[in-house]
Amino acid sequence: MKAQEFNDGRRAHTTKLAVTAMSAMAAETVTFPIDLIKTRLQLHGESLVSSRRTSAVRVVSEILRNDGVLGLYKGLSPAIIRHMFYTPIRIVNYEFLRNFLVPADHTLSLSSKAIIGGISGVIAQVVANPADLVRVRMQADSRMIIRTEGVRGLWKGVLPNIQRAFLVNMGELACYDHAKRFVIDNNIANDNIYAHTLSSIMSGLSATTLSCPADVIKTRMMNQAADKQGNCKYSNSYDCLVKTVKVEGLKALWKGFFPTWARLGPWQFVFWVSYEKFRQIAGLSSF
């Protein structure tokens, strides 16, 4: 009997990982061009040469002029690979920890869910950091990494990446979970696509507001490469933060806010709606 329960639990766990990966890949493919635009906007201003103001429209026109339509999907492969690890680990870990602490219902406080979401995001980001680094470099200028910086270079920027992952998942997972319970418990909608859509919108806004400054720092830390003397522009996350604010002002920390929100909104909609549907098809309970 115990062996059967163990096999059923392992099968359910594997199914959750699979449907999470499928939903994440679908969401990433649909919204990837927006992420590319966001990355270019966040990197704009690092060089003193780049003093001219830019916009999402100007970034798109430059990409189309230089690389064509396919240029909008530069870096998609490592992004897909990243989400095959990052999203399943954080989503399944969050659900496991939530159910472990409160197995019978969803009475955890928002702050408890936020902490669980942050921890799950940190674990997932450490595993997925190499693919994330490759994605950022390909979106920026396609510089080689291992050849010039070694295997350790694949974990460059892991600290700001972890900081961002904690904030994103604290906002995203906790907010989606809590908002969904609120919508259902207050009879605003049943556990269906309407509840999932409303929850994903609130989740996307929360995650963007919390994570945008850390995302800017993370992107700049991961994009920098050592010069011939082995020196980098930023020595650590704090140094990057100080130099960014000093040169470009406080508003620079929210560079790419609207493209980030424009991406997170559709990303979360596609992910959560498809994820909940895949779970239903697979015979799993709602998230």
PDB file of C-alpha atoms in Angstrom:
ATOM      1  CA  MET A   1       0.000   0.000   0.000  1.00  0.00           C
ATOM      2  CA  LYS A   2       2.788   2.420   0.926  1.00  0.00           C
ATOM      3  CA  ALA A   3       4.680   1.492  -2.225  1.00  0.00           C
ATOM      4  CA  GLN A   4       1.595   2.272  -4.316  1.00  0.00           C
ATOM      5  CA  GLU A   5       1.141   5.628  -2.580  1.00  0.00           C
ATOM      6  CA  PHE A   6       4.821   6.418  -3.186  1.00  0.00           C
ATOM      7  CA  ASN A   7       4.529   5.574  -6.894  1.00  0.00           C
ATOM      8  CA  ASP A   8       1.337   7.636  -7.226  1.00  0.00           C
ATOM      9  CA  GLY A   9       2.993  10.581  -5.517  1.00  0.00           C
ATOM     10  CA  ARG A  10       6.079  10.336  -7.717  1.00  0.00           C
ATOM     11  CA  ARG A  11       3.912  10.107 -10.837  1.00  0.00           C
ATOM     12  CA  ALA A  12       1.908  13.173  -9.800  1.00  0.00           C
ATOM     13  CA  HIS A  13       5.136  15.070  -9.062  1.00  0.00           C
ATOM     14  CA  THR A  14       6.558  14.188 -12.480  1.00  0.00           C
ATOM     15  CA  THR A  15       3.312  15.230 -14.164  1.00  0.00           C
ATOM     16  CA  LYS A  16       3.399  18.594 -12.403  1.00  0.00           C
ATOM     17  CA  LEU A  17       6.964  19.189 -13.578  1.00  0.00           C
ATOM     18  CA  ALA A  18       6.020  18.282 -17.162  1.00  0.00           C
ATOM     19  CA  VAL A  19       2.890  20.454 -17.403  1.00  0.00           C
ATOM     20  CA  THR A  20       4.729  23.365 -15.757  1.00  0.00           C
ATOM     21  CA  ALA A  21       7.541  23.144 -18.319  1.00  0.00           C
ATOM     22  CA  MET A  22       5.050  22.982 -21.212  1.00  0.00           C
ATOM     23  CA  SER A  23       3.136  26.029 -19.977  1.00  0.00           C
ATOM     24  CA  ALA A  24       6.346  27.981 -19.355  1.00  0.00           C
ATOM     25  CA  MET A  25       7.698  27.252 -22.842  1.00  0.00           C
ATOM     26  CA  ALA A  26       4.417  28.392 -24.417  1.00  0.00           C
ATOM     27  CA  ALA A  27       4.398  31.618 -22.390  1.00  0.00           C
ATOM     28  CA  GLU A  28       8.075  32.320 -23.098  1.00  0.00           C
ATOM     29  CA  THR A  29       7.696  31.857 -26.852  1.00  0.00           C
ATOM     30  CA  VAL A  30       4.686  34.175 -27.059  1.00  0.00           C
ATOM     31  CA  THR A  31       6.220  37.006 -25.025  1.00  0.00           C
ATOM     32  CA  PHE A  32       9.931  36.697 -25.853  1.00  0.00           C
ATOM     33  CA  PRO A  33      10.159  39.730 -28.221  1.00  0.00           C
ATOM     34  CA  ILE A  34       8.879  41.967 -25.414  1.00  0.00           C
ATOM     35  CA  ASP A  35      11.581  40.606 -23.108  1.00  0.00           C
ATOM     36  CA  LEU A  36      14.223  41.379 -25.737  1.00  0.00           C
ATOM     37  CA  ILE A  37      13.012  44.980 -25.977  1.00  0.00           C
ATOM     38  CA  LYS A  38      13.025  45.279 -22.183  1.00  0.00           C
ATOM     39  CA  THR A  39      16.624  44.041 -21.992  1.00  0.00           C
ATOM     40  CA  ARG A  40      17.825  46.510 -24.632  1.00  0.00           C
ATOM     41  CA  LEU A  41      16.073  49.385 -22.828  1.00  0.00           C
ATOM     42  CA  GLN A  42      17.659  48.442 -19.496  1.00  0.00           C
ATOM     43  CA  LEU A  43      21.141  48.297 -21.032  1.00  0.00           C
ATOM     44  CA  HIS A  44      20.695  51.655 -22.742  1.00  0.00           C
ATOM     45  CA  GLY A  45      22.592  54.371 -20.919  1.00  0.00           C
ATOM     46  CA  GLU A  46      25.422  52.206 -19.585  1.00  0.00           C
ATOM     47  CA  SER A  47      27.781  53.725 -22.098  1.00  0.00           C
ATOM     48  CA  LEU A  48      28.383  57.452 -22.081  1.00  0.00           C
ATOM     49  CA  VAL A  49      28.143  57.215 -25.858  1.00  0.00           C
ATOM     50  CA  SER A  50      24.511  56.167 -25.537  1.00  0.00           C
ATOM     51  CA  SER A  51      23.328  59.578 -24.376  1.00  0.00           C
ATOM     52  CA  ARG A  52      20.464  59.795 -26.878  1.00  0.00           C
ATOM     53  CA  ARG A  53      17.053  58.994 -25.442  1.00  0.00           C
ATOM     54  CA  THR A  54      15.553  55.760 -26.641  1.00  0.00           C
ATOM     55  CA  SER A  55      12.154  54.076 -26.654  1.00  0.00           C
ATOM     56  CA  ALA A  56      10.610  50.681 -27.296  1.00  0.00           C
ATOM     57  CA  VAL A  57       9.655  51.754 -30.832  1.00  0.00           C
ATOM     58  CA  ARG A  58      13.223  52.842 -31.608  1.00  0.00           C
ATOM     59  CA  VAL A  59      14.626  49.586 -30.202  1.00  0.00           C
ATOM     60  CA  VAL A  60      12.274  47.507 -32.365  1.00  0.00           C
ATOM     61  CA  SER A  61      13.106  49.484 -35.495  1.00  0.00           C
ATOM     62  CA  GLU A  62      16.853  49.025 -34.881  1.00  0.00           C
ATOM     63  CA  ILE A  63      16.446  45.270 -34.378  1.00  0.00           C
ATOM     64  CA  LEU A  64      14.369  44.882 -37.541  1.00  0.00           C
ATOM     65  CA  ARG A  65      16.809  47.006 -39.539  1.00  0.00           C
ATOM     66  CA  ASN A  66      19.903  45.111 -38.359  1.00  0.00           C
ATOM     67  CA  ASP A  67      18.664  41.543 -37.868  1.00  0.00           C
ATOM     68  CA  GLY A  68      15.233  41.261 -39.450  1.00  0.00           C
ATOM     69  CA  VAL A  69      12.174  39.689 -37.842  1.00  0.00           C
ATOM     70  CA  LEU A  70      14.169  36.732 -36.519  1.00  0.00           C
ATOM     71  CA  GLY A  71      16.245  39.202 -34.523  1.00  0.00           C
ATOM     72  CA  LEU A  72      13.258  39.581 -32.191  1.00  0.00           C
ATOM     73  CA  TYR A  73      13.840  35.968 -31.116  1.00  0.00           C
ATOM     74  CA  LYS A  74      17.604  36.169 -30.540  1.00  0.00           C
ATOM     75  CA  GLY A  75      18.291  34.215 -27.373  1.00  0.00           C
ATOM     76  CA  LEU A  76      15.039  32.224 -27.439  1.00  0.00           C
ATOM     77  CA  SER A  77      16.775  28.820 -27.186  1.00  0.00           C
ATOM     78  CA  PRO A  78      18.534  29.474 -23.843  1.00  0.00           C
ATOM     79  CA  ALA A  79      15.359  31.168 -22.591  1.00  0.00           C
ATOM     80  CA  ILE A  80      13.371  27.989 -23.323  1.00  0.00           C
ATOM     81  CA  ILE A  81      16.069  25.823 -21.724  1.00  0.00           C
ATOM     82  CA  ARG A  82      16.092  28.098 -18.672  1.00  0.00           C
ATOM     83  CA  HIS A  83      12.359  27.765 -18.178  1.00  0.00           C
ATOM     84  CA  MET A  84      12.547  23.982 -18.489  1.00  0.00           C
ATOM     85  CA  PHE A  85      14.399  24.134 -15.145  1.00  0.00           C
ATOM     86  CA  TYR A  86      13.543  27.462 -13.528  1.00  0.00           C
ATOM     87  CA  THR A  87       9.745  27.472 -13.702  1.00  0.00           C
ATOM     88  CA  PRO A  88       9.052  23.822 -12.814  1.00  0.00           C
ATOM     89  CA  ILE A  89      11.397  24.027  -9.823  1.00  0.00           C
ATOM     90  CA  ARG A  90       9.909  27.235  -8.416  1.00  0.00           C
ATOM     91  CA  ILE A  91       6.249  26.355  -9.056  1.00  0.00           C
ATOM     92  CA  VAL A  92       6.391  22.778  -7.789  1.00  0.00           C
ATOM     93  CA  ASN A  93       8.557  23.746  -4.799  1.00  0.00           C
ATOM     94  CA  TYR A  94       6.117  26.509  -3.868  1.00  0.00           C
ATOM     95  CA  GLU A  95       3.131  24.172  -4.027  1.00  0.00           C
ATOM     96  CA  PHE A  96       4.972  21.493  -2.051  1.00  0.00           C
ATOM     97  CA  LEU A  97       6.000  23.904   0.724  1.00  0.00           C
ATOM     98  CA  ARG A  98       2.541  25.477   0.849  1.00  0.00           C
ATOM     99  CA  ASN A  99       0.777  22.125   1.111  1.00  0.00           C
ATOM    100  CA  PHE A 100       3.359  20.839   3.583  1.00  0.00           C
ATOM    101  CA  LEU A 101       2.709  23.755   5.925  1.00  0.00           C
ATOM    102  CA  VAL A 102      -1.068  23.760   5.422  1.00  0.00           C
ATOM    103  CA  PRO A 103      -2.075  20.435   3.825  1.00  0.00           C
ATOM    104  CA  ALA A 104      -5.839  20.767   4.255  1.00  0.00           C
ATOM    105  CA  ASP A 105      -6.634  24.241   2.907  1.00  0.00           C
ATOM    106  CA  HIS A 106      -5.148  27.578   1.807  1.00  0.00           C
ATOM    107  CA  THR A 107      -5.150  29.542   5.060  1.00  0.00           C
ATOM    108  CA  LEU A 108      -1.515  30.666   4.925  1.00  0.00           C
ATOM    109  CA  SER A 109      -1.040  34.404   5.335  1.00  0.00           C
ATOM    110  CA  LEU A 110       0.132  36.513   2.400  1.00  0.00           C
ATOM    111  CA  SER A 111       3.458  37.160   4.118  1.00  0.00           C
ATOM    112  CA  SER A 112       4.051  33.410   4.588  1.00  0.00           C
ATOM    113  CA  LYS A 113       3.249  32.782   0.935  1.00  0.00           C
ATOM    114  CA  ALA A 114       5.619  35.597  -0.035  1.00  0.00           C
ATOM    115  CA  ILE A 115       8.490  34.010   1.896  1.00  0.00           C
ATOM    116  CA  ILE A 116       7.774  30.569   0.410  1.00  0.00           C
ATOM    117  CA  GLY A 117       7.621  32.083  -3.072  1.00  0.00           C
ATOM    118  CA  GLY A 118      10.919  33.907  -2.569  1.00  0.00           C
ATOM    119  CA  ILE A 119      12.715  30.803  -1.321  1.00  0.00           C
ATOM    120  CA  SER A 120      11.392  28.723  -4.215  1.00  0.00           C
ATOM    121  CA  GLY A 121      12.574  31.354  -6.679  1.00  0.00           C
ATOM    122  CA  VAL A 122      16.085  31.489  -5.192  1.00  0.00           C
ATOM    123  CA  ILE A 123      16.514  27.697  -5.456  1.00  0.00           C
ATOM    124  CA  ALA A 124      15.289  27.667  -9.045  1.00  0.00           C
ATOM    125  CA  GLN A 125      17.478  30.612 -10.098  1.00  0.00           C
ATOM    126  CA  VAL A 126      20.706  29.061  -8.833  1.00  0.00           C
ATOM    127  CA  VAL A 127      20.027  26.034 -11.054  1.00  0.00           C
ATOM    128  CA  ALA A 128      18.980  28.057 -14.096  1.00  0.00           C
ATOM    129  CA  ASN A 129      21.562  30.871 -13.935  1.00  0.00           C
ATOM    130  CA  PRO A 130      23.823  29.633 -16.788  1.00  0.00           C
ATOM    131  CA  ALA A 131      20.946  29.585 -19.283  1.00  0.00           C
ATOM    132  CA  ASP A 132      19.787  33.003 -18.071  1.00  0.00           C
ATOM    133  CA  LEU A 133      23.260  34.462 -18.591  1.00  0.00           C
ATOM    134  CA  VAL A 134      23.475  33.079 -22.140  1.00  0.00           C
ATOM    135  CA  ARG A 135      20.033  34.537 -22.907  1.00  0.00           C
ATOM    136  CA  VAL A 136      21.005  38.043 -21.720  1.00  0.00           C
ATOM    137  CA  ARG A 137      24.295  38.005 -23.651  1.00  0.00           C
ATOM    138  CA  MET A 138      22.588  36.807 -26.856  1.00  0.00           C
ATOM    139  CA  GLN A 139      19.965  39.529 -26.500  1.00  0.00           C
ATOM    140  CA  ALA A 140      22.659  42.147 -25.935  1.00  0.00           C
ATOM    141  CA  ASP A 141      25.359  41.401 -28.482  1.00  0.00           C
ATOM    142  CA  SER A 142      25.984  37.633 -28.755  1.00  0.00           C
ATOM    143  CA  ARG A 143      29.418  37.701 -27.039  1.00  0.00           C
ATOM    144  CA  MET A 144      30.920  34.290 -26.297  1.00  0.00           C
ATOM    145  CA  ILE A 145      31.078  33.427 -22.597  1.00  0.00           C
ATOM    146  CA  ILE A 146      32.827  30.147 -21.829  1.00  0.00           C
ATOM    147  CA  ARG A 147      35.609  30.827 -24.338  1.00  0.00           C
ATOM    148  CA  THR A 148      36.511  34.174 -22.770  1.00  0.00           C
ATOM    149  CA  GLU A 149      35.429  33.803 -19.129  1.00  0.00           C
ATOM    150  CA  GLY A 150      35.504  30.079 -18.365  1.00  0.00           C
ATOM    151  CA  VAL A 151      32.852  27.842 -16.829  1.00  0.00           C
ATOM    152  CA  ARG A 152      32.668  30.059 -13.736  1.00  0.00           C
ATOM    153  CA  GLY A 153      31.505  32.818 -16.051  1.00  0.00           C
ATOM    154  CA  LEU A 154      28.192  30.977 -16.418  1.00  0.00           C
ATOM    155  CA  TRP A 155      27.360  32.007 -12.846  1.00  0.00           C
ATOM    156  CA  LYS A 156      28.342  35.652 -13.293  1.00  0.00           C
ATOM    157  CA  GLY A 157      25.622  37.831 -11.822  1.00  0.00           C
ATOM    158  CA  VAL A 158      24.160  34.968  -9.790  1.00  0.00           C
ATOM    159  CA  LEU A 159      23.791  37.166  -6.678  1.00  0.00           C
ATOM    160  CA  PRO A 160      21.700  39.923  -8.311  1.00  0.00           C
ATOM    161  CA  ASN A 161      19.860  37.164 -10.161  1.00  0.00           C
ATOM    162  CA  ILE A 162      18.978  35.528  -6.848  1.00  0.00           C
ATOM    163  CA  GLN A 163      17.865  38.870  -5.434  1.00  0.00           C
ATOM    164  CA  ARG A 164      15.592  39.426  -8.408  1.00  0.00           C
ATOM    165  CA  ALA A 165      14.263  35.850  -8.290  1.00  0.00           C
ATOM    166  CA  PHE A 166      13.314  36.272  -4.635  1.00  0.00           C
ATOM    167  CA  LEU A 167      11.405  39.499  -5.339  1.00  0.00           C
ATOM    168  CA  VAL A 168       9.731  38.239  -8.523  1.00  0.00           C
ATOM    169  CA  ASN A 169       8.489  35.022  -6.980  1.00  0.00           C
ATOM    170  CA  MET A 170       7.537  36.750  -3.745  1.00  0.00           C
ATOM    171  CA  GLY A 171       5.268  39.000  -5.796  1.00  0.00           C
ATOM    172  CA  GLU A 172       4.200  36.565  -8.491  1.00  0.00           C
ATOM    173  CA  LEU A 173       3.471  33.287  -6.706  1.00  0.00           C
ATOM    174  CA  ALA A 174       2.146  34.732  -3.471  1.00  0.00           C
ATOM    175  CA  CYS A 175      -0.008  37.293  -5.263  1.00  0.00           C
ATOM    176  CA  TYR A 176      -1.457  34.807  -7.761  1.00  0.00           C
ATOM    177  CA  ASP A 177      -2.200  32.267  -5.041  1.00  0.00           C
ATOM    178  CA  HIS A 178      -3.723  34.835  -2.675  1.00  0.00           C
ATOM    179  CA  ALA A 179      -5.642  36.696  -5.398  1.00  0.00           C
ATOM    180  CA  LYS A 180      -7.105  33.470  -6.748  1.00  0.00           C
ATOM    181  CA  ARG A 181      -8.335  32.450  -3.280  1.00  0.00           C
ATOM    182  CA  PHE A 182      -9.795  35.950  -2.797  1.00  0.00           C
ATOM    183  CA  VAL A 183     -11.618  35.881  -6.138  1.00  0.00           C
ATOM    184  CA  ILE A 184     -13.074  32.418  -5.505  1.00  0.00           C
ATOM    185  CA  ASP A 185     -13.911  32.867  -1.806  1.00  0.00           C
ATOM    186  CA  ASN A 186     -15.725  36.158  -2.491  1.00  0.00           C
ATOM    187  CA  ASN A 187     -17.725  34.610  -5.369  1.00  0.00           C
ATOM    188  CA  ILE A 188     -16.272  37.009  -7.920  1.00  0.00           C
ATOM    189  CA  ALA A 189     -15.649  34.016 -10.165  1.00  0.00           C
ATOM    190  CA  ASN A 190     -15.428  30.263  -9.897  1.00  0.00           C
ATOM    191  CA  ASP A 191     -12.143  28.388 -10.262  1.00  0.00           C
ATOM    192  CA  ASN A 192     -12.041  28.968 -14.027  1.00  0.00           C
ATOM    193  CA  ILE A 193     -10.354  31.061 -16.700  1.00  0.00           C
ATOM    194  CA  TYR A 194     -11.883  34.277 -15.334  1.00  0.00           C
ATOM    195  CA  ALA A 195     -10.400  33.755 -11.876  1.00  0.00           C
ATOM    196  CA  HIS A 196      -7.075  32.721 -13.424  1.00  0.00           C
ATOM    197  CA  THR A 197      -7.006  35.810 -15.654  1.00  0.00           C
ATOM    198  CA  LEU A 198      -7.789  38.275 -12.858  1.00  0.00           C
ATOM    199  CA  SER A 199      -5.223  36.648 -10.589  1.00  0.00           C
ATOM    200  CA  SER A 200      -2.522  36.670 -13.274  1.00  0.00           C
ATOM    201  CA  ILE A 201      -3.050  40.390 -13.959  1.00  0.00           C
ATOM    202  CA  MET A 202      -2.649  41.288 -10.283  1.00  0.00           C
ATOM    203  CA  SER A 203       0.308  38.948  -9.997  1.00  0.00           C
ATOM    204  CA  GLY A 204       2.075  40.508 -12.978  1.00  0.00           C
ATOM    205  CA  LEU A 205       1.714  44.056 -11.656  1.00  0.00           C
ATOM    206  CA  SER A 206       2.949  43.071  -8.198  1.00  0.00           C
ATOM    207  CA  ALA A 207       5.948  41.165  -9.531  1.00  0.00           C
ATOM    208  CA  THR A 208       6.946  43.998 -11.884  1.00  0.00           C
ATOM    209  CA  THR A 209       6.792  46.699  -9.214  1.00  0.00           C
ATOM    210  CA  LEU A 210       8.899  44.695  -6.773  1.00  0.00           C
ATOM    211  CA  SER A 211      11.448  43.295  -9.188  1.00  0.00           C
ATOM    212  CA  CYS A 212      12.178  46.011 -11.746  1.00  0.00           C
ATOM    213  CA  PRO A 213      15.099  47.673  -9.855  1.00  0.00           C
ATOM    214  CA  ALA A 214      16.702  44.285  -9.156  1.00  0.00           C
ATOM    215  CA  ASP A 215      16.094  43.302 -12.781  1.00  0.00           C
ATOM    216  CA  VAL A 216      17.969  46.360 -14.063  1.00  0.00           C
ATOM    217  CA  ILE A 217      20.928  45.646 -11.767  1.00  0.00           C
ATOM    218  CA  LYS A 218      20.884  41.941 -12.646  1.00  0.00           C
ATOM    219  CA  THR A 219      20.835  42.616 -16.385  1.00  0.00           C
ATOM    220  CA  ARG A 220      23.759  45.041 -16.197  1.00  0.00           C
ATOM    221  CA  MET A 221      25.816  42.766 -13.953  1.00  0.00           C
ATOM    222  CA  MET A 222      25.284  39.774 -16.246  1.00  0.00           C
ATOM    223  CA  ASN A 223      25.946  41.753 -19.414  1.00  0.00           C
ATOM    224  CA  GLN A 224      29.321  43.197 -18.361  1.00  0.00           C
ATOM    225  CA  ALA A 225      32.490  41.512 -19.579  1.00  0.00           C
ATOM    226  CA  ALA A 226      36.010  41.952 -18.233  1.00  0.00           C
ATOM    227  CA  ASP A 227      38.417  44.140 -20.212  1.00  0.00           C
ATOM    228  CA  LYS A 228      41.925  43.083 -21.255  1.00  0.00           C
ATOM    229  CA  GLN A 229      43.228  43.845 -17.765  1.00  0.00           C
ATOM    230  CA  GLY A 230      40.509  41.692 -16.200  1.00  0.00           C
ATOM    231  CA  ASN A 231      38.605  44.641 -14.748  1.00  0.00           C
ATOM    232  CA  CYS A 232      34.814  44.924 -14.781  1.00  0.00           C
ATOM    233  CA  LYS A 233      32.714  48.073 -14.773  1.00  0.00           C
ATOM    234  CA  TYR A 234      30.828  46.997 -11.648  1.00  0.00           C
ATOM    235  CA  SER A 235      32.502  45.245  -8.713  1.00  0.00           C
ATOM    236  CA  ASN A 236      29.230  44.064  -7.140  1.00  0.00           C
ATOM    237  CA  SER A 237      25.474  44.686  -7.088  1.00  0.00           C
ATOM    238  CA  TYR A 238      25.752  47.630  -4.717  1.00  0.00           C
ATOM    239  CA  ASP A 239      28.425  49.254  -6.896  1.00  0.00           C
ATOM    240  CA  CYS A 240      26.174  48.806  -9.929  1.00  0.00           C
ATOM    241  CA  LEU A 241      23.246  50.330  -8.027  1.00  0.00           C
ATOM    242  CA  VAL A 242      25.239  53.372  -6.904  1.00  0.00           C
ATOM    243  CA  LYS A 243      26.801  54.031 -10.318  1.00  0.00           C
ATOM    244  CA  THR A 244      23.473  53.612 -12.116  1.00  0.00           C
ATOM    245  CA  VAL A 245      21.662  56.074  -9.850  1.00  0.00           C
ATOM    246  CA  LYS A 246      24.600  58.524  -9.852  1.00  0.00           C
ATOM    247  CA  VAL A 247      24.915  58.642 -13.642  1.00  0.00           C
ATOM    248  CA  GLU A 248      21.301  58.170 -14.744  1.00  0.00           C
ATOM    249  CA  GLY A 249      19.176  59.043 -11.729  1.00  0.00           C
ATOM    250  CA  LEU A 250      16.770  57.041  -9.558  1.00  0.00           C
ATOM    251  CA  LYS A 251      14.302  56.598 -12.407  1.00  0.00           C
ATOM    252  CA  ALA A 252      16.871  54.412 -14.195  1.00  0.00           C
ATOM    253  CA  LEU A 253      16.058  51.608 -11.743  1.00  0.00           C
ATOM    254  CA  TRP A 254      12.630  51.334 -13.334  1.00  0.00           C
ATOM    255  CA  LYS A 255      13.887  51.440 -16.911  1.00  0.00           C
ATOM    256  CA  GLY A 256      11.830  49.064 -18.972  1.00  0.00           C
ATOM    257  CA  PHE A 257       8.980  49.025 -16.396  1.00  0.00           C
ATOM    258  CA  PHE A 258       6.182  49.120 -18.949  1.00  0.00           C
ATOM    259  CA  PRO A 259       7.807  46.614 -21.337  1.00  0.00           C
ATOM    260  CA  THR A 260       8.395  44.401 -18.294  1.00  0.00           C
ATOM    261  CA  TRP A 261       4.773  44.736 -17.234  1.00  0.00           C
ATOM    262  CA  ALA A 262       3.638  44.334 -20.837  1.00  0.00           C
ATOM    263  CA  ARG A 263       5.568  41.079 -20.932  1.00  0.00           C
ATOM    264  CA  LEU A 264       4.742  39.764 -17.451  1.00  0.00           C
ATOM    265  CA  GLY A 265       1.020  40.351 -17.962  1.00  0.00           C
ATOM    266  CA  PRO A 266       0.705  38.233 -21.146  1.00  0.00           C
ATOM    267  CA  TRP A 267       3.337  35.782 -19.853  1.00  0.00           C
ATOM    268  CA  GLN A 268       1.431  35.144 -16.673  1.00  0.00           C
ATOM    269  CA  PHE A 269      -1.882  34.949 -18.500  1.00  0.00           C
ATOM    270  CA  VAL A 270      -0.584  32.371 -20.982  1.00  0.00           C
ATOM    271  CA  PHE A 271       1.287  30.449 -18.283  1.00  0.00           C
ATOM    272  CA  TRP A 272      -1.349  30.291 -15.559  1.00  0.00           C
ATOM    273  CA  VAL A 273      -4.320  29.687 -17.849  1.00  0.00           C
ATOM    274  CA  SER A 274      -2.530  26.942 -19.777  1.00  0.00           C
ATOM    275  CA  TYR A 275      -1.013  25.520 -16.584  1.00  0.00           C
ATOM    276  CA  GLU A 276      -4.369  25.259 -14.828  1.00  0.00           C
ATOM    277  CA  LYS A 277      -5.876  23.697 -17.974  1.00  0.00           C
ATOM    278  CA  PHE A 278      -3.037  21.174 -18.346  1.00  0.00           C
ATOM    279  CA  ARG A 279      -3.435  20.230 -14.695  1.00  0.00           C
ATOM    280  CA  GLN A 280      -7.138  19.642 -15.263  1.00  0.00           C
ATOM    281  CA  ILE A 281      -6.446  17.498 -18.327  1.00  0.00           C
ATOM    282  CA  ALA A 282      -3.833  15.511 -16.414  1.00  0.00           C
ATOM    283  CA  GLY A 283      -6.281  14.831 -13.597  1.00  0.00           C
ATOM    284  CA  LEU A 284      -4.501  17.047 -11.068  1.00  0.00           C
ATOM    285  CA  SER A 285      -6.222  19.411  -8.656  1.00  0.00           C
ATOM    286  CA  SER A 286      -6.204  23.170  -9.243  1.00  0.00           C
ATOM    287  CA  PHE A 287      -3.026  25.011  -8.172  1.00  0.00           C
TER     288      PHE A 287
END
